[in-house]
mmCIF file of C-alpha atoms in Angstrom:
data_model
loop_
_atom_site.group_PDB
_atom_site.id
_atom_site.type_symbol
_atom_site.label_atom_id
_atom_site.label_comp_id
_atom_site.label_asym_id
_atom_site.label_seq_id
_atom_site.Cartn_x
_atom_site.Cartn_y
_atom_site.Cartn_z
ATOM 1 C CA UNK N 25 5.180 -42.863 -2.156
ATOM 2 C CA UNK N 26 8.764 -42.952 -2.944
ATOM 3 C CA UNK N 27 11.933 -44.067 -1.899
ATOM 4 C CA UNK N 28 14.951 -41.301 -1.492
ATOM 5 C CA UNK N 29 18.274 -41.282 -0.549
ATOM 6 C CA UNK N 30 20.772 -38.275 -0.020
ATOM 7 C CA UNK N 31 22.100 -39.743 -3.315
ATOM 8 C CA UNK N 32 18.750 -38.334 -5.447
ATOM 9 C CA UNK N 33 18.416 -34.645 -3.909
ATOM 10 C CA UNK N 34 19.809 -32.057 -5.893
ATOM 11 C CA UNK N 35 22.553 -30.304 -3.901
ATOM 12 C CA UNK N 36 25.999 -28.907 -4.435
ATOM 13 C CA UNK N 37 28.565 -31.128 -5.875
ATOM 14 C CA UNK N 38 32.291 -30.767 -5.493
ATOM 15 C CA UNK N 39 35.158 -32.700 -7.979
ATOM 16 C CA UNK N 40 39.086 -32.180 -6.946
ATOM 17 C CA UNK N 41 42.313 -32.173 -9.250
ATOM 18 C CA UNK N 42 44.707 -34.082 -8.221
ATOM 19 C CA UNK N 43 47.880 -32.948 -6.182
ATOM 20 C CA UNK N 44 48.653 -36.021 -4.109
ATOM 21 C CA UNK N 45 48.450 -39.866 -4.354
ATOM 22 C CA UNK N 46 47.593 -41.000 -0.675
ATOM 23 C CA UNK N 47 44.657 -38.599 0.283
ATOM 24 C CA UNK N 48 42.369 -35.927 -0.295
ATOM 25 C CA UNK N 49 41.524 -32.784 1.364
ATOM 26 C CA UNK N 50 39.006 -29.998 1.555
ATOM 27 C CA UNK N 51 39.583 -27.137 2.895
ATOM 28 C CA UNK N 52 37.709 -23.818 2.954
ATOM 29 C CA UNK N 53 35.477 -21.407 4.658
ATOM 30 C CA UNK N 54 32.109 -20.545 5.801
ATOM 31 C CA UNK N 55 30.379 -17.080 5.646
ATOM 32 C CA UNK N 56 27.439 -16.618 8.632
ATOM 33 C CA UNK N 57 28.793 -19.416 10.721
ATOM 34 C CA UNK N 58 28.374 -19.641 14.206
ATOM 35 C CA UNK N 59 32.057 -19.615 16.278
ATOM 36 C CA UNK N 60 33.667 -22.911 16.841
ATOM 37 C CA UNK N 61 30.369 -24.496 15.275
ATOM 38 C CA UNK N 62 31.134 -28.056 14.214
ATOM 39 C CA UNK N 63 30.631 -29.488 10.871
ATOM 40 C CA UNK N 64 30.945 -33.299 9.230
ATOM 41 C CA UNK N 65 32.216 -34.991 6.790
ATOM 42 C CA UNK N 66 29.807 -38.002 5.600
ATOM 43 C CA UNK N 67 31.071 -41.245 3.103
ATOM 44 C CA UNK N 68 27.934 -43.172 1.182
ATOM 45 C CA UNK N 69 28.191 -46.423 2.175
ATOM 46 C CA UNK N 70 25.000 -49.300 0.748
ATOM 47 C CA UNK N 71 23.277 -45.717 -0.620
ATOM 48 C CA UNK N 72 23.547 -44.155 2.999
ATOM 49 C CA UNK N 73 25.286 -41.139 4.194
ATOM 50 C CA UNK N 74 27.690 -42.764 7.118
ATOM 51 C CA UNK N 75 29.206 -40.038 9.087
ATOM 52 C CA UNK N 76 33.800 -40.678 8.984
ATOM 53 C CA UNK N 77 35.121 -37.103 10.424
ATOM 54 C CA UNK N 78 34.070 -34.268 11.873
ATOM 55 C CA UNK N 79 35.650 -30.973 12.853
ATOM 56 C CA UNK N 80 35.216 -27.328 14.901
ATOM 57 C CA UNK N 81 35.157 -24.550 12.324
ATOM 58 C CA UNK N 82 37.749 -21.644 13.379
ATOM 59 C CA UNK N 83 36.356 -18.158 14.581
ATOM 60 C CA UNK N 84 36.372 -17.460 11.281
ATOM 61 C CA UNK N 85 34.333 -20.164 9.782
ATOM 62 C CA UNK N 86 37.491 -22.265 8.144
ATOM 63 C CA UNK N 87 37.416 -26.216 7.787
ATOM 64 C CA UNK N 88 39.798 -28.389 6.249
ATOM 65 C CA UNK N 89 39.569 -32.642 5.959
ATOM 66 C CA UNK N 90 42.020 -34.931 5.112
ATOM 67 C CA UNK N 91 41.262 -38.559 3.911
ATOM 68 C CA UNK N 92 42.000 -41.404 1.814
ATOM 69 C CA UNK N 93 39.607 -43.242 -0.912
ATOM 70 C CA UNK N 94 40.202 -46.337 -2.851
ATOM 71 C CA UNK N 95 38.325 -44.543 -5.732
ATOM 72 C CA UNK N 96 36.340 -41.649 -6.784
ATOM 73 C CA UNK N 97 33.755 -41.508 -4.687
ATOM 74 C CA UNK N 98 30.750 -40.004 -2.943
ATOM 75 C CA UNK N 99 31.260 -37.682 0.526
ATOM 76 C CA UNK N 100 28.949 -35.156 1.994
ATOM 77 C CA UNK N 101 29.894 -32.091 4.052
ATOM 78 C CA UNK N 102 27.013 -31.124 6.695
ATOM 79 C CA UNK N 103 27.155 -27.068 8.180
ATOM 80 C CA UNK N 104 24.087 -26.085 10.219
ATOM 81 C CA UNK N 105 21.159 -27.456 7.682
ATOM 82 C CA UNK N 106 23.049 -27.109 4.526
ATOM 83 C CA UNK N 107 24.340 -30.257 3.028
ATOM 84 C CA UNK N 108 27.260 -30.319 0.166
ATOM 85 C CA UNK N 109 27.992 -33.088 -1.762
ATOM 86 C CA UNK N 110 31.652 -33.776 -2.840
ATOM 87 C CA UNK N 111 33.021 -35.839 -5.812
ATOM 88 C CA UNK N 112 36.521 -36.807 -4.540
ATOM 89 C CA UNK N 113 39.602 -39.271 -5.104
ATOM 90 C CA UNK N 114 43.730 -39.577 -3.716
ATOM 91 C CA UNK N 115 45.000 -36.512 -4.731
ATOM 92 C CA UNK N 116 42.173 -33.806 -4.854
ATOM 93 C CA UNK N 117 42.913 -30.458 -3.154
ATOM 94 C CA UNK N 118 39.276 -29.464 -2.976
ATOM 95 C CA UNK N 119 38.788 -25.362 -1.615
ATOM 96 C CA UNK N 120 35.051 -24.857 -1.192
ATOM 97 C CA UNK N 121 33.962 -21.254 -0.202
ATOM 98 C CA UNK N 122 30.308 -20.958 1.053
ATOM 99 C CA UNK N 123 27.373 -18.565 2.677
ATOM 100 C CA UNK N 124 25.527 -20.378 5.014
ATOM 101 C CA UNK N 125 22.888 -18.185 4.684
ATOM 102 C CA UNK N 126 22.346 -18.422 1.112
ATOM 103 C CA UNK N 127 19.237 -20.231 0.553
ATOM 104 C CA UNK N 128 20.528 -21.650 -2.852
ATOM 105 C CA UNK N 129 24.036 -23.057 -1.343
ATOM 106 C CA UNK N 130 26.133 -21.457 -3.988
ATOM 107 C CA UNK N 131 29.648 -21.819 -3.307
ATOM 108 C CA UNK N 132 33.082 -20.856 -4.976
ATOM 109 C CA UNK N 133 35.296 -23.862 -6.388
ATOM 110 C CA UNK N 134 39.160 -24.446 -6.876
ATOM 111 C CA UNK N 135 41.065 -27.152 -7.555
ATOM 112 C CA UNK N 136 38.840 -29.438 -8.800
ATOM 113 C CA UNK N 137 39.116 -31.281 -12.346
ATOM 114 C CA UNK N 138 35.028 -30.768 -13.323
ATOM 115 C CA UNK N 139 34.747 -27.370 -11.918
ATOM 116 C CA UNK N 140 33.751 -26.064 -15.422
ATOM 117 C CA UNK N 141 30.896 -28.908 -15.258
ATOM 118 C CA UNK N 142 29.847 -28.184 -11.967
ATOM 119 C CA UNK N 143 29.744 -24.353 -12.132
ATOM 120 C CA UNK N 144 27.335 -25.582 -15.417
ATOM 121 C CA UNK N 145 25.505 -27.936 -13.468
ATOM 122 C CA UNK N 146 24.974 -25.510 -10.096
ATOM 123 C CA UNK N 147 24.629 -22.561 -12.026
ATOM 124 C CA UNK N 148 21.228 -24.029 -13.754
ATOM 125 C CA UNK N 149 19.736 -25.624 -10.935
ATOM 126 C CA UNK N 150 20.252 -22.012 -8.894
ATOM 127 C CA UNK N 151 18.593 -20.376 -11.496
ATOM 128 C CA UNK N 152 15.656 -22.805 -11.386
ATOM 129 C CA UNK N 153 15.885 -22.777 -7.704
ATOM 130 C CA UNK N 154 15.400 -19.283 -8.139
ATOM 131 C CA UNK N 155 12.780 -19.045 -10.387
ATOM 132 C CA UNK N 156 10.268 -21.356 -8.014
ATOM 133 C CA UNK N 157 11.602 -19.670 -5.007
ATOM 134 C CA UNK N 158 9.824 -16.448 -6.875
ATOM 135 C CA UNK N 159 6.971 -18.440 -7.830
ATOM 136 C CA UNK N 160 6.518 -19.769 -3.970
ATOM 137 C CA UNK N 161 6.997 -15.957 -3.100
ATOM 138 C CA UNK N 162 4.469 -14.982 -5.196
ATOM 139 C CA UNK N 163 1.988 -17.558 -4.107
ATOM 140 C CA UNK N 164 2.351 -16.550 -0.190
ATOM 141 C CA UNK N 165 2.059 -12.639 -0.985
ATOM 142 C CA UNK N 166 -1.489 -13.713 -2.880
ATOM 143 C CA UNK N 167 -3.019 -15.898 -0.679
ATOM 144 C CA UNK N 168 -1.405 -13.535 2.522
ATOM 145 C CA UNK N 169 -3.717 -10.806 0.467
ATOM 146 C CA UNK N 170 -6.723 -13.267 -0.116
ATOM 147 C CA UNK N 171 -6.585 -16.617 2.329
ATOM 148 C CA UNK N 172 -10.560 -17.680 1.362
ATOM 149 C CA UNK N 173 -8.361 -17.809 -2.610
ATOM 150 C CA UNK N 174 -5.724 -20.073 -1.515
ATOM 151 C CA UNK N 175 -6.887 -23.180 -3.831
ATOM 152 C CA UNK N 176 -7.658 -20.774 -7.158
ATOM 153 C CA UNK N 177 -4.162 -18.740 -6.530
ATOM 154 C CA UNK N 178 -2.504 -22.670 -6.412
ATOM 155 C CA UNK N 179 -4.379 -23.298 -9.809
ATOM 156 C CA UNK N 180 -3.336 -20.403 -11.498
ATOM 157 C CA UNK N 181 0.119 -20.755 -10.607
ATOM 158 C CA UNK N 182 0.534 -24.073 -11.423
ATOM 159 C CA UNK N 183 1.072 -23.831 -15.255
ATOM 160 C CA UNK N 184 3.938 -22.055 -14.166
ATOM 161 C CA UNK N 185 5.726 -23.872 -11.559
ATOM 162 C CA UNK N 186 5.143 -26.951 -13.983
ATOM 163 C CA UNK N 187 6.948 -25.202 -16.850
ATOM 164 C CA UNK N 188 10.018 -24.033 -14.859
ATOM 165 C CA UNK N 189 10.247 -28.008 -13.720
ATOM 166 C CA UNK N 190 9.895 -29.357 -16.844
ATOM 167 C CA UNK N 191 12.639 -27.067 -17.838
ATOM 168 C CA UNK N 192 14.994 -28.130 -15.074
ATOM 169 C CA UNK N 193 14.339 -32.081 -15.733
ATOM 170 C CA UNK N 194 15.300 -31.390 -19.453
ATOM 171 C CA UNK N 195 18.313 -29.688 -18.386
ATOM 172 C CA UNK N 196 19.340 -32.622 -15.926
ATOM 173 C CA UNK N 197 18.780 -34.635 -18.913
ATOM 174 C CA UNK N 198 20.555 -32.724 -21.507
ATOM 175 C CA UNK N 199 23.518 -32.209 -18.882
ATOM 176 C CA UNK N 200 23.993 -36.267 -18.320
ATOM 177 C CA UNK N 201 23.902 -37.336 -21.744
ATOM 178 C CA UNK N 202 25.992 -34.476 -23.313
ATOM 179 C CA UNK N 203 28.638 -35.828 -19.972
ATOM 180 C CA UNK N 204 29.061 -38.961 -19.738
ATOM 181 C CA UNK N 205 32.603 -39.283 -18.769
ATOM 182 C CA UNK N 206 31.676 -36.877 -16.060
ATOM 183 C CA UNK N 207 31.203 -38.447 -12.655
ATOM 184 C CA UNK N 208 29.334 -35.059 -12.384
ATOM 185 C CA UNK N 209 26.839 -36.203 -14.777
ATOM 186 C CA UNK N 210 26.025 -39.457 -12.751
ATOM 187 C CA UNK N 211 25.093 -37.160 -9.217
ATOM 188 C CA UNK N 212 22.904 -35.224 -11.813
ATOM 189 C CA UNK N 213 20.976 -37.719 -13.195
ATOM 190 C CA UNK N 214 20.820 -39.522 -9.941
ATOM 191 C CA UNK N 215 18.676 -36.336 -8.748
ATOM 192 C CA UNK N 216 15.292 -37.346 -10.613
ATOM 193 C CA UNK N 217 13.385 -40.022 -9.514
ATOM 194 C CA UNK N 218 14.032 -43.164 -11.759
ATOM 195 C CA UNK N 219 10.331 -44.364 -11.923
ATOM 196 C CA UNK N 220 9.458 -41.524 -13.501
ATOM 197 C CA UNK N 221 11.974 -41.745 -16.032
ATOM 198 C CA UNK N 222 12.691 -45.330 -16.420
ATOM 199 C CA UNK N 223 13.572 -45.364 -20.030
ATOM 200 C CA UNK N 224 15.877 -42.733 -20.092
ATOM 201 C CA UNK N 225 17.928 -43.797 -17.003
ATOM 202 C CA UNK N 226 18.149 -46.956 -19.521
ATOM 203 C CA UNK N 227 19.698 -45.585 -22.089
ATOM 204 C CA UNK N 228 22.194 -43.667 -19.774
ATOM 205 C CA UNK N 229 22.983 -46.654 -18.128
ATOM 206 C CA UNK N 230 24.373 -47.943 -21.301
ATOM 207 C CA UNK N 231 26.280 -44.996 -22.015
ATOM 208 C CA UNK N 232 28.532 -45.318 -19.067
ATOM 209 C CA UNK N 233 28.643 -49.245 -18.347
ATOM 210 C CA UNK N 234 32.004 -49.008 -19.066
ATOM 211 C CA UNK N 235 33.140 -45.881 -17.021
ATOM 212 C CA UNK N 236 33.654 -45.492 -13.228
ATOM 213 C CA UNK N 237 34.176 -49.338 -12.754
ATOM 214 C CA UNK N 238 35.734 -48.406 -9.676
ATOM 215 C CA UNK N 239 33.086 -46.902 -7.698
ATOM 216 C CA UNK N 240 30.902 -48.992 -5.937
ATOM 217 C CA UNK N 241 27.518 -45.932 -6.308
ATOM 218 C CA UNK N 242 27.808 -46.493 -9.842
ATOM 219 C CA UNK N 243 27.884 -50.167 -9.694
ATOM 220 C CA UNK N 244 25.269 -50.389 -8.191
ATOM 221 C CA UNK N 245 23.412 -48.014 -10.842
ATOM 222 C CA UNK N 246 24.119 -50.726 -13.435
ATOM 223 C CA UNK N 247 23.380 -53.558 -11.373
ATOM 224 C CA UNK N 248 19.762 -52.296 -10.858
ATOM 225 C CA UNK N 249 19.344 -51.041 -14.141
ATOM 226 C CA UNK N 250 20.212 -54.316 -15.737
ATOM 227 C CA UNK N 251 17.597 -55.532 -13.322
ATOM 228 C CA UNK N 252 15.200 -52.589 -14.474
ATOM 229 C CA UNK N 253 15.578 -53.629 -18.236
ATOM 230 C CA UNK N 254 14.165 -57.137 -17.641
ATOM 231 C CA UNK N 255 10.505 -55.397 -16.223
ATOM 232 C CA UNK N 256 10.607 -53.154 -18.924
ATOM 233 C CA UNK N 257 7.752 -53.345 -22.140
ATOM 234 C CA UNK N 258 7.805 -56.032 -24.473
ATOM 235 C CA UNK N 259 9.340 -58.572 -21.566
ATOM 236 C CA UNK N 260 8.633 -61.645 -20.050
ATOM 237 C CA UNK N 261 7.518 -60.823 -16.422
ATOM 238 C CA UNK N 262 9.354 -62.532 -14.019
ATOM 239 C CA UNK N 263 8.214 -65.466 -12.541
ATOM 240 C CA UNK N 264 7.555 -65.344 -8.720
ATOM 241 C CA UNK N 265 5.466 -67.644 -5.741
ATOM 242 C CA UNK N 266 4.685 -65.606 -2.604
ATOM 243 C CA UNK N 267 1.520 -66.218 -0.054
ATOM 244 C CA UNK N 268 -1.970 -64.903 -0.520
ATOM 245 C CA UNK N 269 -3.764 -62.828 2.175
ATOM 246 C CA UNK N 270 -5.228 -66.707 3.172
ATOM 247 C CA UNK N 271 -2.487 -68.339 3.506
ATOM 248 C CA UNK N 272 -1.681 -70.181 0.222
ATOM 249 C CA UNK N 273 0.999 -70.313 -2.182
ATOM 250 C CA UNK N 274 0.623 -68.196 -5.679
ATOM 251 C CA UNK N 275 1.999 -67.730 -8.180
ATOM 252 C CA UNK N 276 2.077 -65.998 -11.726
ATOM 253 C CA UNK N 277 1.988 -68.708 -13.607
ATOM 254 C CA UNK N 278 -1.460 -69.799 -12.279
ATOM 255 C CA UNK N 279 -2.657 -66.590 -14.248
ATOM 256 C CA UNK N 280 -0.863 -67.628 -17.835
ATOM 257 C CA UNK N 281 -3.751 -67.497 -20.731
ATOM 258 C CA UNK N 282 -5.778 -64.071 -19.110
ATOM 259 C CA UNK N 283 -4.873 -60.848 -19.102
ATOM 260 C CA UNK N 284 -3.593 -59.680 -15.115
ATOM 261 C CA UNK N 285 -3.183 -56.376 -13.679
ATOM 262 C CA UNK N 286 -0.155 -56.773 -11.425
ATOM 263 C CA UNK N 287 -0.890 -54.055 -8.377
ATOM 264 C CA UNK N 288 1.616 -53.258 -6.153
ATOM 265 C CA UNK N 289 0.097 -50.681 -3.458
ATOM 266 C CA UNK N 290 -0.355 -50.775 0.532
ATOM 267 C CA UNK N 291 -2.468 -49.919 2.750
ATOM 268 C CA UNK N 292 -0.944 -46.985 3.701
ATOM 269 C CA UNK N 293 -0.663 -45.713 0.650
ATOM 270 C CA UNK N 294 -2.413 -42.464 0.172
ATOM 271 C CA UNK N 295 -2.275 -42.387 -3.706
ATOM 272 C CA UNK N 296 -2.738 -46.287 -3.891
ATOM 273 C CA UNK N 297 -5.940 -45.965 -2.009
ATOM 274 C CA UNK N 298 -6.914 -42.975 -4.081
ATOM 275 C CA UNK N 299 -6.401 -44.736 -7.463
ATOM 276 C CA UNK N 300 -8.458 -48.071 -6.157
ATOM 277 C CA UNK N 301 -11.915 -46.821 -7.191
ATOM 278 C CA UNK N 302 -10.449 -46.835 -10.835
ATOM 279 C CA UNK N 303 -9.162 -50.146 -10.342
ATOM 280 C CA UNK N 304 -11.786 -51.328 -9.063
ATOM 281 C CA UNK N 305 -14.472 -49.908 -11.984
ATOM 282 C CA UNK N 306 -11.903 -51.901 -14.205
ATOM 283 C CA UNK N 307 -11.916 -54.855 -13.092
ATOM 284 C CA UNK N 308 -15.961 -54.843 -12.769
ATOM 285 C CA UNK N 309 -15.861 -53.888 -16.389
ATOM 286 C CA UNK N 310 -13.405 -56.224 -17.670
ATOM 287 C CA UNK N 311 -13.578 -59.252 -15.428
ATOM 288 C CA UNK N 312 -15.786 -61.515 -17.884
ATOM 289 C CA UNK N 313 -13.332 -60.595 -20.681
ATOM 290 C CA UNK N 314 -10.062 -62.847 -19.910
ATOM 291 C CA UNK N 315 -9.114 -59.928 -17.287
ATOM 292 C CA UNK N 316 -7.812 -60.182 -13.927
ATOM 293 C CA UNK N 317 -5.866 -58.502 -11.379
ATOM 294 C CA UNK N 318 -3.432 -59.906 -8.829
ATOM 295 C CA UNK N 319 -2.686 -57.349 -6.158
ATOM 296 C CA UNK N 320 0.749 -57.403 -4.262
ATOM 297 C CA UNK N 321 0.668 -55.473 -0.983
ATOM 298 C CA UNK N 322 3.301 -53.689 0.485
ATOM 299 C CA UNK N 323 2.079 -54.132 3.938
ATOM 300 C CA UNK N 324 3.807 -55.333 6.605
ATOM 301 C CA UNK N 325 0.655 -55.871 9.112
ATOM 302 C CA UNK N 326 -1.739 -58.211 7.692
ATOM 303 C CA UNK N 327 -4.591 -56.896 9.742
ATOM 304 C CA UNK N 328 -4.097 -53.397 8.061
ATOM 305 C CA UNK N 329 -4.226 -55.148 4.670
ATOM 306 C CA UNK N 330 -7.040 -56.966 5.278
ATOM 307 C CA UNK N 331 -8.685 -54.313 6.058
ATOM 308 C CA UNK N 332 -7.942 -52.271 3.287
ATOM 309 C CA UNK N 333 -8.548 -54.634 0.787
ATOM 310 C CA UNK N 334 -12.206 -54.732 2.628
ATOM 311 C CA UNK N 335 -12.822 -51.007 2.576
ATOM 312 C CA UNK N 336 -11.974 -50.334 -0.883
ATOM 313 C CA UNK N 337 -13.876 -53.154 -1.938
ATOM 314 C CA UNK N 338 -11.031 -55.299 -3.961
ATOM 315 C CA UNK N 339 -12.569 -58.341 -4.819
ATOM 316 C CA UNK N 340 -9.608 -60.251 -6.832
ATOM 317 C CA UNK N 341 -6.677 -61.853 -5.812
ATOM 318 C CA UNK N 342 -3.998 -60.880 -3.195
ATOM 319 C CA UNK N 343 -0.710 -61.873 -2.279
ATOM 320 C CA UNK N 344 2.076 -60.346 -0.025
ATOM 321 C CA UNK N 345 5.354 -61.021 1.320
ATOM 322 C CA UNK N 346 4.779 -58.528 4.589
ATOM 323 C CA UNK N 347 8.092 -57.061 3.396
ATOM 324 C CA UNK N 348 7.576 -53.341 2.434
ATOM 325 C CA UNK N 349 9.850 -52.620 -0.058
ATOM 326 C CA UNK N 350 12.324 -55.308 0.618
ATOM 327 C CA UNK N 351 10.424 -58.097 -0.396
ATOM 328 C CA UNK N 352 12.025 -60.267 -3.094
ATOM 329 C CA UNK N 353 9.228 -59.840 -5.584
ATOM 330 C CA UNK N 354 9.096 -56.374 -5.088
ATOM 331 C CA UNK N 355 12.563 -56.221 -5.714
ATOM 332 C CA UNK N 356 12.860 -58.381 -8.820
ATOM 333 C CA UNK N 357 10.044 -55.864 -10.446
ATOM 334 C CA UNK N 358 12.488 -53.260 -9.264
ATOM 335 C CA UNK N 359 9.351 -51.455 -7.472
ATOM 336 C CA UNK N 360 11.044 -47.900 -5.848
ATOM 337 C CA UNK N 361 7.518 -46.053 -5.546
ATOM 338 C CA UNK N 362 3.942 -46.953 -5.283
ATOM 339 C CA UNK N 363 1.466 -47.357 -6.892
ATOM 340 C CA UNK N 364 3.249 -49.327 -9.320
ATOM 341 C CA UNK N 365 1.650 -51.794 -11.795
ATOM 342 C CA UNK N 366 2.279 -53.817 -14.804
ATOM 343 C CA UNK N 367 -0.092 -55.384 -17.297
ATOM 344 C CA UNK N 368 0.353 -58.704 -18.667
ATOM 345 C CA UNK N 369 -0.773 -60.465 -21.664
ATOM 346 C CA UNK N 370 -1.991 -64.269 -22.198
ATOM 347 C CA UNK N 371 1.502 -65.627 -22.671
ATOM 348 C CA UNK N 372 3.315 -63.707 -20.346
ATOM 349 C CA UNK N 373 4.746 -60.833 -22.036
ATOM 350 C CA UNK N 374 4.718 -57.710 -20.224
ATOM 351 C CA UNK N 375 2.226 -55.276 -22.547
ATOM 352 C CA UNK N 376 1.984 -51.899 -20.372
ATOM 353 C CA UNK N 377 3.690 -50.493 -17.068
ATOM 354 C CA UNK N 378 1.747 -48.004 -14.714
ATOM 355 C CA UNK N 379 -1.700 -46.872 -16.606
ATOM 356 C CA UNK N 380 -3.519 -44.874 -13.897
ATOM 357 C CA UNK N 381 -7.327 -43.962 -14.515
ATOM 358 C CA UNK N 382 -8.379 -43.194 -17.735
ATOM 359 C CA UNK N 383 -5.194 -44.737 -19.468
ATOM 360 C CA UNK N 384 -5.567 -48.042 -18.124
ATOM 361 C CA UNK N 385 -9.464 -48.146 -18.933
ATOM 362 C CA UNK N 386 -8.869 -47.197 -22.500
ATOM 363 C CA UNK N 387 -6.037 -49.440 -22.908
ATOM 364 C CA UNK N 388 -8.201 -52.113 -21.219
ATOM 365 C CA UNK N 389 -10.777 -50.859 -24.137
ATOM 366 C CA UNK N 390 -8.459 -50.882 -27.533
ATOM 367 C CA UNK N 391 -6.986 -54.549 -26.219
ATOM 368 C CA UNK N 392 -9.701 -56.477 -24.727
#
């Protein structure tokens, strides 16, 4: 279960050239729009879309915003359900022409300084937008035909919609590291998940620690990237004292010399509780051979916890700060989904992140 933020969905991304010095505007038009229907104009403030203007599009679907930034920054336009995101800074003259009944929000660009970038960058994720709309298509006309076949026509589908993913993550990828003095390639890396690809949001990091030191979104990136690195393979884990489910302090260091599973799940946590049983076999297997787990719950009512931890019969140590996500701990491991878990050797050292099921029983096997 993840965290998300307007920041991480793929959408339609706008960057202005500059005309003036004391503001920017956008101006343009929108095809299918409903008379006098009003549309706004959002800022990202602390990673959340804070509506700043607003506006009645004409009888012919035409918008225009003025406004003033202190650097290039984030701002999303909102028409009907369709969201566009906008690169901007002082000076842009941004004209954005759109269909509001397009399903893949393409739009026309002018004036903007990246708009050979971000007719790149929209152009690919339409035509991978496209290609699992056709797949979804496909899937509804099948099971429409057969609906006792739903399950086998998922299965044999899957391969597919798998490989035109994998081809769209490699081209988000590609696109951000090839662009890294594109702002453009920041709002496309920022559209995958970083727990799932921890190592190469690393290295991008590093590529642009130097660029966009004005803008606060990007900042922020580095801030909790920095963070990431220290919870990365081959660290020290951080140290950390938090309550257990009775009441006592613990703490990490009361597990230095064994080998400890650090768990961080909740209760109502669908997958968490559906990868237990294979905690669970491991630590019966292992527990006589220096091995231990220390489970960190998410939870915020101890009740629910409790009973959890009863249920799916987890008989080792448990700690929580009743916090969610915004616990400290959970934040100094940098935790944005669950389950999320790190393995720890004898003297500390953080050996393996997130082995699920068979991985973490045969790397349980090859190192105990």
């Amino acid at each position: 279960m993840k965290k998300l933020t307007w920041l991480f969905l793929i959408g339609i991304v706008v960057f202005a050239a500059c005309k003036s010095n004391d503001n920017f505007t956008i101006e343009g038009k929108f095809e299918n729009a409903a008379p006098q229907g009003k549309i706004y104009l959002f800022a990202m403030v602390n990673n959340n879309s804070v509506p700043v203007d607003s506006t009645v599009l004409s009888d012919k679907g035409e918008f225009k915003f003025t406004r003033s930034t202190k650097s290039v920054d984030f701002f999303k336009i909102g028409a009907n359900q369709n969201e566009y995101v906008v690169i901007a800074q002082n000076g842009d003259q941004i004209k954005l022409n759109a269909d509001l009944n397009d399903p893949t929000m393409a739009y026309q660009l002018s004036g903007a300084a990246e708009a050979d970038k971000l007719q790149e960058l929209n152009t690919y994720k339409n035509k991978y937008n496209a290609k699992m709309a056709a797949i979804q298509a496909n899937y509804d006309q099948q099971v429409s035909a057969n609906p006792d076949k739903r399950e086998m026509i998922a299965e044999q589908l899957r391969p597919e919609l798998i490989k035109v993913s994998d081809e769209m993550i490699n081209f988000i990828l590609k696109f951000a590291n090839d662009n890294p003095d594109a702002l453009t390639s920041f709002y496309a890396m920022n559209s995958l998940n970083p727990s799932d690809y921890e190592k190469e949001f690393i290295a991008y990091s590093d590529r642009i620690k130097s660029k966009f030191n004005d803008n606060l979104a990007v900042t922020e990136f580095l801030v909790r990237m920095a963070k990431l690195k220290s919870v990365q393979v081959g660290q020290d884990a951080p140290a950390f004292t938090m309550n257990s489910i009775d009441g006592k302090p613990i703490s990490l260091a009361d597990f230095k010399g064994k080998y400890v599973l650090l768990d961080f799940w909740a209760s109502w946590c669908m997958p968490c509780r559906n990868e237990n049983p294979n905690i669970v076999k491991a630590y019966n297997t292992y527990k006589d051979k220096n091995f231990t787990i220390l489970g960190i719950s998410l939870d915020k009512d101890p009740k629910a916890w409790a009973q959890a931890i009863s249920a799916d019969k987890l008989t080792w140590s448990h700690a929580s700060e009743l916090s969610d996500f915004e616990g400290p701990t959970v934040r100094l491991y940098q935790i944005e989904a669950i389950p999320s878990s790190f393995l720890i050797d004898p003297t500390g050292k953080i050996i393996a992140k997130n082995l699920r099921g068979e991985e973490l029983a045969a790397f349980l096997e090859k190192t105990l």
